[in-house]
Coordinates of C-alpha atoms (C1' of nucleotides) in Angstrom, one line a residue:
Chain A
M1 CA -22.1 21.7 -23.9
T2 CA -24.3 19.9 -21.5
Q3 CA -23.5 19.1 -17.9
P4 CA -22.6 15.4 -17.4
D5 CA -25.1 13.5 -15.3
T6 CA -24.7 13.0 -11.6
K7 CA -23.2 9.5 -11.9
T8 CA -20.5 10.7 -14.3
R9 CA -19.7 13.8 -12.2
L10 CA -19.3 11.5 -9.2
L11 CA -16.9 9.2 -11.1
D12 CA -14.9 12.1 -12.3
A13 CA -14.6 13.7 -8.9
A14 CA -13.8 10.4 -7.2
E15 CA -11.1 9.6 -9.8
S16 CA -9.5 13.0 -9.3
L17 CA -9.6 12.9 -5.5
F18 CA -8.6 9.2 -5.1
S19 CA -5.5 9.8 -7.2
Q20 CA -4.5 12.8 -5.2
Q21 CA -5.2 11.6 -1.7
G22 CA -5.7 7.8 -1.9
F23 CA -8.8 5.9 -1.2
A24 CA -8.9 5.9 2.6
S25 CA -8.1 9.6 2.9
T26 CA -10.8 10.8 0.6
S27 CA -14.2 11.4 2.2
L28 CA -17.6 11.0 0.5
R29 CA -18.3 14.5 1.5
A30 CA -15.3 15.8 -0.4
I31 CA -16.4 13.8 -3.5
T32 CA -20.0 14.8 -3.5
S33 CA -19.0 18.4 -2.8
D34 CA -16.7 18.5 -5.9
A35 CA -19.4 16.7 -8.0
K36 CA -22.0 19.2 -6.8
A37 CA -24.1 16.3 -5.6
N38 CA -25.8 15.3 -2.4
L39 CA -23.9 13.2 0.2
A40 CA -26.4 10.3 -0.3
A41 CA -25.9 10.3 -4.1
V42 CA -22.9 8.0 -3.8
N43 CA -24.8 5.4 -1.9
Y44 CA -27.7 5.7 -4.2
H45 CA -25.8 5.4 -7.5
F46 CA -23.0 3.0 -6.4
G47 CA -24.1 1.4 -3.1
S48 CA -20.9 2.2 -1.2
K49 CA -17.6 4.0 -1.2
E50 CA -16.0 0.7 -2.1
T51 CA -18.3 0.1 -5.1
L52 CA -17.6 3.6 -6.2
L53 CA -13.9 2.7 -6.4
S54 CA -14.7 -0.4 -8.3
A55 CA -16.6 1.7 -10.9
V56 CA -13.8 4.2 -11.1
L57 CA -11.3 1.4 -11.8
Q58 CA -13.5 -0.4 -14.3
R59 CA -14.3 2.6 -16.4
R60 CA -10.7 3.0 -17.4
L61 CA -9.2 -0.4 -16.8
L62 CA -11.4 -2.5 -19.0
P63 CA -10.3 -0.7 -22.2
L64 CA -6.7 -0.5 -21.0
N65 CA -6.6 -4.2 -20.3
Q66 CA -8.1 -4.9 -23.7
Q67 CA -5.3 -3.0 -25.3
R68 CA -2.7 -5.0 -23.3
S69 CA -4.4 -8.2 -24.1
D70 CA -4.4 -7.4 -27.9
R71 CA -0.7 -6.5 -27.8
I72 CA 0.2 -9.8 -26.1
D73 CA -1.8 -11.7 -28.8
Q74 CA 0.1 -9.7 -31.5
V75 CA 3.4 -10.8 -30.0
L76 CA 2.3 -14.4 -29.9
S77 CA 0.9 -14.3 -33.5
A78 CA 4.2 -12.8 -34.8
A79 CA 6.2 -15.5 -33.1
T80 CA 4.0 -18.2 -34.5
A81 CA 4.2 -16.8 -38.0
A82 CA 8.0 -16.6 -37.7
G83 CA 8.2 -20.1 -36.2
T84 CA 10.0 -18.8 -33.1
T85 CA 9.2 -18.6 -29.4
P86 CA 7.8 -15.2 -28.3
D87 CA 10.2 -12.6 -27.1
T88 CA 10.2 -12.0 -23.3
E89 CA 10.9 -8.3 -23.6
A90 CA 8.1 -7.8 -26.2
L91 CA 5.7 -9.4 -23.8
V92 CA 6.8 -7.3 -20.9
R93 CA 6.5 -4.2 -23.1
A94 CA 3.0 -5.2 -24.1
F95 CA 2.1 -5.5 -20.4
I96 CA 3.8 -2.4 -19.0
E97 CA 4.0 0.2 -21.8
A98 CA 0.3 0.8 -22.2
N99 CA 0.1 1.6 -18.5
F100 CA 2.4 4.6 -18.8
A101 CA 1.3 5.6 -22.3
F102 CA -2.2 5.7 -20.8
R103 CA -1.3 9.0 -19.1
R104 CA -1.7 10.8 -22.4
D105 CA -4.2 8.5 -24.1
K106 CA -7.4 10.3 -25.2
Y107 CA -9.5 7.5 -23.6
G108 CA -7.5 7.6 -20.4
S109 CA -7.0 9.8 -17.5
S110 CA -3.8 10.9 -16.0
A111 CA -5.4 10.6 -12.6
L112 CA -6.5 7.1 -13.0
I113 CA -3.1 5.7 -13.5
S114 CA -2.0 6.4 -10.0
I115 CA -5.1 4.8 -8.6
V116 CA -4.2 1.7 -10.6
G117 CA -0.7 1.8 -9.1
R118 CA -2.0 2.2 -5.6
S119 CA -4.6 -0.5 -6.0
M120 CA -2.1 -3.0 -7.4
I121 CA 0.0 -2.8 -4.3
S122 CA -2.6 -1.8 -1.7
A123 CA -2.5 -3.4 1.7
D124 CA -6.2 -2.9 2.0
P125 CA -7.9 -6.2 1.1
V126 CA -10.9 -4.5 -0.2
V127 CA -9.0 -2.4 -2.7
R128 CA -6.6 -5.2 -3.6
D129 CA -9.3 -7.7 -4.2
L130 CA -11.2 -5.4 -6.5
F131 CA -8.1 -4.8 -8.5
L132 CA -7.1 -8.5 -8.7
A133 CA -10.6 -9.4 -9.9
L134 CA -10.2 -6.9 -12.8
I135 CA -6.7 -7.9 -13.8
H136 CA -6.9 -11.7 -13.2
P137 CA -7.6 -12.8 -16.8
L138 CA -4.9 -10.6 -18.2
I139 CA -2.3 -12.0 -15.7
N140 CA -3.2 -15.5 -16.7
Q141 CA -2.9 -14.7 -20.4
L142 CA 0.5 -13.1 -19.8
H143 CA 1.6 -16.0 -17.6
Q144 CA 0.8 -18.5 -20.4
A145 CA 2.6 -16.3 -23.0
L146 CA 5.7 -16.1 -20.8
C147 CA 5.7 -19.9 -20.3
L148 CA 6.1 -20.1 -24.1
A149 CA 8.8 -17.5 -24.1
L150 CA 10.8 -19.2 -21.3
P151 CA 10.3 -22.9 -21.8
Q152 CA 13.4 -23.7 -19.8
L153 CA 11.8 -22.4 -16.6
P154 CA 9.2 -24.0 -14.4
T155 CA 5.8 -22.4 -14.8
R156 CA 5.5 -21.9 -11.0
L157 CA 8.8 -19.9 -11.0
I158 CA 7.5 -17.8 -13.9
F159 CA 4.4 -17.0 -11.9
T160 CA 6.4 -16.0 -8.9
R161 CA 8.6 -13.7 -11.0
L162 CA 5.5 -12.2 -12.6
F163 CA 4.4 -11.4 -9.1
F164 CA 7.7 -9.6 -8.4
T165 CA 7.1 -7.7 -11.7
M166 CA 3.8 -6.4 -10.5
G167 CA 5.4 -5.2 -7.3
A168 CA 8.1 -3.3 -9.1
M169 CA 5.6 -1.9 -11.6
G170 CA 3.1 -0.8 -8.9
H171 CA 5.8 0.8 -6.9
C172 CA 7.1 2.5 -10.0
I173 CA 3.8 3.9 -11.2
C174 CA 2.8 5.1 -7.8
F175 CA 5.9 6.5 -6.2
S176 CA 8.3 7.5 -9.0
G177 CA 8.2 10.9 -7.4
I178 CA 9.6 9.9 -4.1
A179 CA 12.7 8.4 -5.7
Q180 CA 14.0 11.9 -5.4
I181 CA 13.7 11.7 -1.6
F182 CA 16.8 9.6 -1.3
K183 CA 18.8 11.5 -3.9
E184 CA 21.1 14.1 -2.5
D185 CA 22.1 15.2 -6.0
P186 CA 20.9 18.8 -6.1
D187 CA 20.5 19.0 -9.8
S188 CA 18.5 15.8 -10.1
N189 CA 15.4 16.1 -12.2
P190 CA 12.4 13.8 -12.2
E191 CA 13.0 11.0 -14.7
D192 CA 11.2 11.3 -17.9
N193 CA 8.3 9.0 -18.3
N194 CA 9.8 7.1 -21.2
V195 CA 13.1 6.7 -19.5
M196 CA 11.5 5.3 -16.4
T197 CA 9.4 3.0 -18.4
N198 CA 12.3 1.6 -20.3
N199 CA 14.3 1.2 -17.1
L200 CA 11.5 -0.8 -15.6
I201 CA 11.2 -3.0 -18.7
N202 CA 14.9 -3.7 -18.8
F203 CA 14.9 -4.5 -15.1
V204 CA 12.0 -7.0 -15.1
T205 CA 12.9 -8.6 -18.4
A206 CA 16.3 -9.4 -17.0
G207 CA 14.7 -10.7 -13.8
L208 CA 12.2 -12.9 -15.7
E209 CA 15.0 -14.3 -17.9
A210 CA 17.4 -15.1 -15.1
P211 CA 18.7 -18.7 -15.0
C212 CA 16.9 -21.0 -12.7
Chain B
M1 CA 6.1 -13.9 35.2
T2 CA 5.0 -10.3 35.6
Q3 CA 2.6 -8.6 33.3
P4 CA 4.4 -6.2 30.8
D5 CA 3.7 -2.5 31.4
T6 CA 1.0 -0.7 29.6
K7 CA 3.3 0.8 27.0
T8 CA 4.6 -2.6 26.0
R9 CA 1.2 -4.1 25.9
L10 CA 0.1 -1.4 23.6
L11 CA 3.0 -1.9 21.3
D12 CA 2.4 -5.7 21.2
A13 CA -1.3 -5.3 20.5
A14 CA -0.7 -2.7 17.9
E15 CA 1.9 -4.8 16.2
S16 CA -0.4 -7.7 16.0
L17 CA -3.4 -5.9 14.8
F18 CA -1.6 -3.6 12.3
S19 CA -0.1 -6.7 10.7
Q20 CA -3.4 -8.5 10.4
Q21 CA -5.6 -5.6 9.3
G22 CA -3.3 -2.8 8.2
F23 CA -2.8 0.6 9.8
A24 CA -5.9 2.4 8.6
S25 CA -8.3 -0.4 9.3
T26 CA -7.2 -0.9 12.9
S27 CA -9.0 1.3 15.5
L28 CA -7.4 2.6 18.6
R29 CA -10.3 1.1 20.5
A30 CA -9.4 -2.4 19.2
I31 CA -5.8 -1.9 20.3
T32 CA -6.5 -0.6 23.7
S33 CA -9.1 -3.3 24.2
D34 CA -6.6 -6.0 23.3
A35 CA -4.0 -4.4 25.5
K36 CA -6.5 -4.1 28.4
A37 CA -5.8 -0.4 28.6
N38 CA -7.9 2.7 28.4
L39 CA -8.7 4.4 25.1
A40 CA -6.7 7.5 26.1
A41 CA -3.6 5.4 27.0
V42 CA -2.4 5.6 23.3
N43 CA -2.5 9.3 23.3
Y44 CA -0.9 9.5 26.7
H45 CA 2.0 7.2 25.9
F46 CA 2.6 7.9 22.2
G47 CA 0.8 11.1 21.4
S48 CA -1.2 9.8 18.4
K49 CA -2.0 6.7 16.3
E50 CA 0.7 7.7 13.9
T51 CA 3.3 8.0 16.5
L52 CA 2.3 4.6 17.8
L53 CA 3.0 3.1 14.4
S54 CA 6.4 4.8 14.4
A55 CA 7.2 3.3 17.8
V56 CA 6.0 -0.2 16.6
L57 CA 8.3 0.1 13.5
Q58 CA 11.3 1.4 15.4
R59 CA 11.3 -1.2 18.1
R60 CA 12.0 -3.9 15.5
L61 CA 13.4 -2.1 12.6
L62 CA 16.4 -0.4 14.2
P63 CA 18.1 -3.7 15.2
L64 CA 17.1 -5.3 11.9
N65 CA 18.6 -2.5 9.9
Q66 CA 21.7 -2.6 12.0
Q67 CA 22.1 -6.3 11.0
R68 CA 21.6 -5.5 7.4
S69 CA 24.1 -2.6 7.6
D70 CA 26.7 -4.9 9.2
R71 CA 26.2 -7.5 6.5
I72 CA 26.7 -4.9 3.8
D73 CA 29.9 -3.7 5.4
Q74 CA 31.1 -7.3 5.7
V75 CA 30.6 -7.8 1.9
L76 CA 32.5 -4.6 1.2
S77 CA 35.4 -5.5 3.5
A78 CA 35.7 -9.0 2.0
A79 CA 35.9 -7.5 -1.5
T80 CA 38.5 -5.0 -0.4
A81 CA 40.6 -7.7 1.2
A82 CA 40.3 -9.8 -1.9
G83 CA 41.1 -6.8 -4.2
T84 CA 37.9 -7.3 -6.2
T85 CA 34.7 -5.4 -6.6
P86 CA 31.9 -6.5 -4.3
D87 CA 29.4 -9.1 -5.5
T88 CA 26.0 -7.8 -6.4
E89 CA 24.2 -10.9 -5.3
A90 CA 25.9 -10.9 -2.0
L91 CA 24.8 -7.2 -1.4
V92 CA 21.2 -8.0 -2.4
R93 CA 21.3 -11.0 -0.1
A94 CA 22.6 -8.8 2.8
F95 CA 19.7 -6.5 2.2
I96 CA 16.9 -9.0 1.7
E97 CA 17.7 -12.1 3.6
A98 CA 17.5 -10.7 7.1
N99 CA 14.0 -9.4 6.3
F100 CA 12.7 -12.9 5.9
A101 CA 14.9 -14.6 8.5
F102 CA 13.5 -12.0 10.8
R103 CA 10.3 -14.0 11.0
R104 CA 12.0 -16.6 13.3
D105 CA 14.5 -14.3 14.9
K106 CA 14.3 -14.3 18.7
Y107 CA 14.4 -10.5 18.8
G108 CA 11.9 -10.2 16.0
S109 CA 8.3 -10.7 15.5
S110 CA 6.5 -12.6 12.8
A111 CA 3.8 -9.9 12.8
L112 CA 6.2 -7.0 12.3
I113 CA 7.5 -8.2 9.0
S114 CA 4.2 -7.7 7.3
I115 CA 3.9 -4.2 8.7
V116 CA 7.3 -3.5 7.2
G117 CA 6.2 -4.8 3.9
R118 CA 3.0 -2.8 4.0
S119 CA 4.8 0.4 5.1
M120 CA 7.4 0.0 2.4
I121 CA 4.8 0.2 -0.3
S122 CA 2.0 2.0 1.5
A123 CA 0.1 4.6 -0.5
D124 CA -0.6 6.5 2.7
P125 CA 2.0 9.3 2.9
V126 CA 2.0 9.2 6.7
V127 CA 3.0 5.5 6.8
R128 CA 5.4 5.8 3.9
D129 CA 7.2 8.8 5.3
L130 CA 7.7 7.1 8.6
F131 CA 9.1 4.1 6.9
L132 CA 11.3 6.0 4.6
A133 CA 12.8 8.0 7.4
L134 CA 13.8 4.8 9.2
I135 CA 15.3 3.1 6.2
H136 CA 16.9 6.1 4.4
P137 CA 20.5 5.7 5.7
L138 CA 20.4 2.0 4.9
I139 CA 19.3 2.7 1.3
N140 CA 22.0 5.2 0.8
Q141 CA 24.6 2.7 2.1
L142 CA 23.3 0.0 -0.2
H143 CA 23.3 2.4 -3.1
Q144 CA 26.9 3.3 -2.6
A145 CA 27.9 -0.3 -2.3
L146 CA 26.0 -1.2 -5.5
C147 CA 27.8 1.6 -7.3
L148 CA 31.1 -0.2 -6.5
A149 CA 29.7 -3.6 -7.6
L150 CA 28.3 -2.2 -10.9
P151 CA 30.8 0.5 -12.0
Q152 CA 29.7 0.2 -15.6
L153 CA 26.2 1.6 -14.7
P154 CA 25.3 5.2 -14.0
T155 CA 24.6 5.8 -10.3
R156 CA 21.2 7.3 -11.2
L157 CA 20.2 4.1 -13.0
I158 CA 21.4 2.0 -10.0
F159 CA 19.2 4.1 -7.8
T160 CA 16.2 3.6 -10.0
R161 CA 16.7 -0.1 -10.0
L162 CA 17.1 -0.2 -6.3
F163 CA 13.7 1.5 -6.2
F164 CA 12.2 -1.3 -8.3
T165 CA 13.9 -3.8 -5.9
M166 CA 12.1 -2.3 -3.0
G167 CA 8.8 -2.5 -4.8
A168 CA 9.3 -6.2 -5.6
M169 CA 10.5 -6.9 -2.1
G170 CA 7.6 -5.1 -0.4
H171 CA 5.1 -6.9 -2.6
C172 CA 6.7 -10.2 -1.9
I173 CA 6.8 -9.8 1.9
C174 CA 3.3 -8.5 2.1
F175 CA 1.3 -10.5 -0.4
S176 CA 3.1 -13.8 -1.0
G177 CA -0.1 -15.5 0.1
I178 CA -2.2 -14.0 -2.7
A179 CA 0.1 -15.4 -5.3
Q180 CA -2.1 -18.5 -5.0
I181 CA -5.1 -16.5 -6.0
F182 CA -4.2 -16.6 -9.7
K183 CA -2.9 -20.2 -9.6
E184 CA -5.4 -22.7 -10.8
D185 CA -3.0 -25.6 -10.0
P186 CA -5.1 -27.5 -7.3
D187 CA -2.1 -29.0 -5.5
S188 CA -0.2 -25.8 -5.2
N189 CA 1.3 -25.2 -1.8
P190 CA 2.4 -21.9 -0.4
E191 CA 6.0 -21.4 -1.4
D192 CA 8.5 -22.1 1.3
N193 CA 10.0 -19.0 2.8
N194 CA 13.5 -19.8 1.7
V195 CA 12.5 -20.7 -1.8
M196 CA 10.6 -17.5 -2.1
T197 CA 13.5 -15.5 -0.7
N198 CA 16.0 -17.1 -3.2
N199 CA 13.6 -16.5 -6.1
L200 CA 13.4 -12.8 -5.1
I201 CA 17.2 -12.5 -4.8
N202 CA 17.7 -14.1 -8.2
F203 CA 15.1 -11.9 -9.8
V204 CA 16.4 -8.5 -8.5
T205 CA 20.1 -9.5 -8.9
A206 CA 19.5 -10.1 -12.6
G207 CA 17.5 -6.9 -12.8
L208 CA 20.3 -4.9 -11.1
E209 CA 23.0 -6.4 -13.3
A210 CA 21.1 -6.0 -16.6
P211 CA 23.1 -4.2 -19.3
C212 CA 22.5 -0.5 -19.6
Chain C
dG1 C1' 3.2 9.9 36.6
dT2 C1' -0.8 6.8 35.2
dC3 C1' -5.0 5.9 34.3
dT4 C1' -10.3 6.6 33.7
dA5 C1' -14.3 8.7 32.1
dT6 C1' -16.2 11.5 28.9
dA7 C1' -16.9 14.6 25.1
dC8 C1' -16.0 16.7 20.4
dG9 C1' -16.0 16.9 15.4
dA10 C1' -15.8 14.1 11.2
dT11 C1' -16.7 9.9 8.8
dG12 C1' -19.5 6.1 6.0
dA13 C1' -23.9 4.6 5.8
dT14 C1' -29.1 4.5 5.7
dA15 C1' -34.2 5.4 6.3
dG16 C1' -37.8 8.0 4.7
dA17 C1' -40.0 12.3 2.8
dC18 C1' -40.7 14.5 -1.5
Chain D
dG1 C1' -33.6 10.7 -8.3
dT2 C1' -32.7 13.7 -4.8
dC3 C1' -32.5 15.5 -0.3
dT4 C1' -32.7 15.9 5.0
dA5 C1' -32.0 13.8 9.2
dT6 C1' -29.9 10.5 11.8
dC7 C1' -26.9 6.7 13.3
dA8 C1' -22.7 4.2 15.0
dT9 C1' -17.9 4.6 14.9
dC10 C1' -13.6 6.8 14.2
dG11 C1' -9.2 9.7 16.1
dT12 C1' -8.4 13.0 19.4
dA13 C1' -8.4 15.9 23.5
dT14 C1' -9.0 17.0 28.4
dA15 C1' -10.6 17.1 33.2
dG16 C1' -9.9 14.9 37.2
dA17 C1' -9.1 10.5 40.3
dC18 C1' -5.4 7.9 42.3

DNA sequence: GTCTATACGATGATAGAC
DNA sequence: GTCTATCATCGTATAGAC
């Protein structure tokens, strides 16, 4: 087994540390130390800390978004074949489910998913813009599909609700652990992943389908 | 008109800058420069940058949360008087509406509301914990009220959905401007505050009321 | 009690030697 | 490609003036 090259070691270390501590709180010195690389290696290979984050996101997000895009297309094709409008919940599921299944996916990384959640709702314009650029085409695709599923609603309203969906999803991915903070129930256990995913899908599907 | 004291000038400057740039991206030097105070004034008056954020949040959030708490109590009282269960949408409105009305409230600050949005969904544990400590009692109150409004649902599920609600709300408050990013529609105007608020209330009410 | 001046360690970034 | 040295800026702390 050969040692991965410096660039890969930096990506792996950054992915792990960003997911544990967040982007701002992780220093380049911590990353290069974990990756057994020199401090200047990050700027040599990636240009800046920000571009390193972009590379970390792209490595996992491009295949993930391809999965989601394919699943949306499948829902649309099935609806066309059946001569019906696409099902809202199926579209929501196509968009959300892969995000959580990703935790155990062989191509994925359990660390990356919390970076995705953080990026999606980050207040930092740098982080947010990177994420938006990566997910923009997928959002447009989903928006158009939802317009077919919900022809009685204005497209603008559907877009607004899709925006709320992303907020709920990002919050869910990133902070499902802190839900316990409020809970006084002493025997409360962390929700199972699948239960939480289905709860989220039910919630946003109902919100998207609400009357105008 | 007398000049506000140093402590107030620091709070005002921090509130303004945090809302524009976020907590992490705002330096103490920028704050003290705006407030025409010495760099050390922050640590003298507040102890740390983190405690300054806490003071900025508390100054506006305590009266705001009192308003929200009162409105929730009103909804509960009205339901008891009428012998009915409380209305879910009325509770959601009590929780959300004041947040947006706050922008024009004479006691409020238009800047503060985006700090609230950012804090609510911040990935930074320091920021998030400060915010959670301030809003914890209100969340518990709302949760109990929603359990009365939705007796057919498990309390745990209601809590999870309340969690999604906070995600959608924080995202909405903080990033309503970037909704335009995805929109190709050339004549799209930023949504009016009231329209956006009502859209959010409709969305989360439907999500909260979804069948189990 | 308030405020100023100053210094300390850590950070992201970069230039230049090898 | 990699490394050392160095830079400006950051949050924080403190000594001392008023």
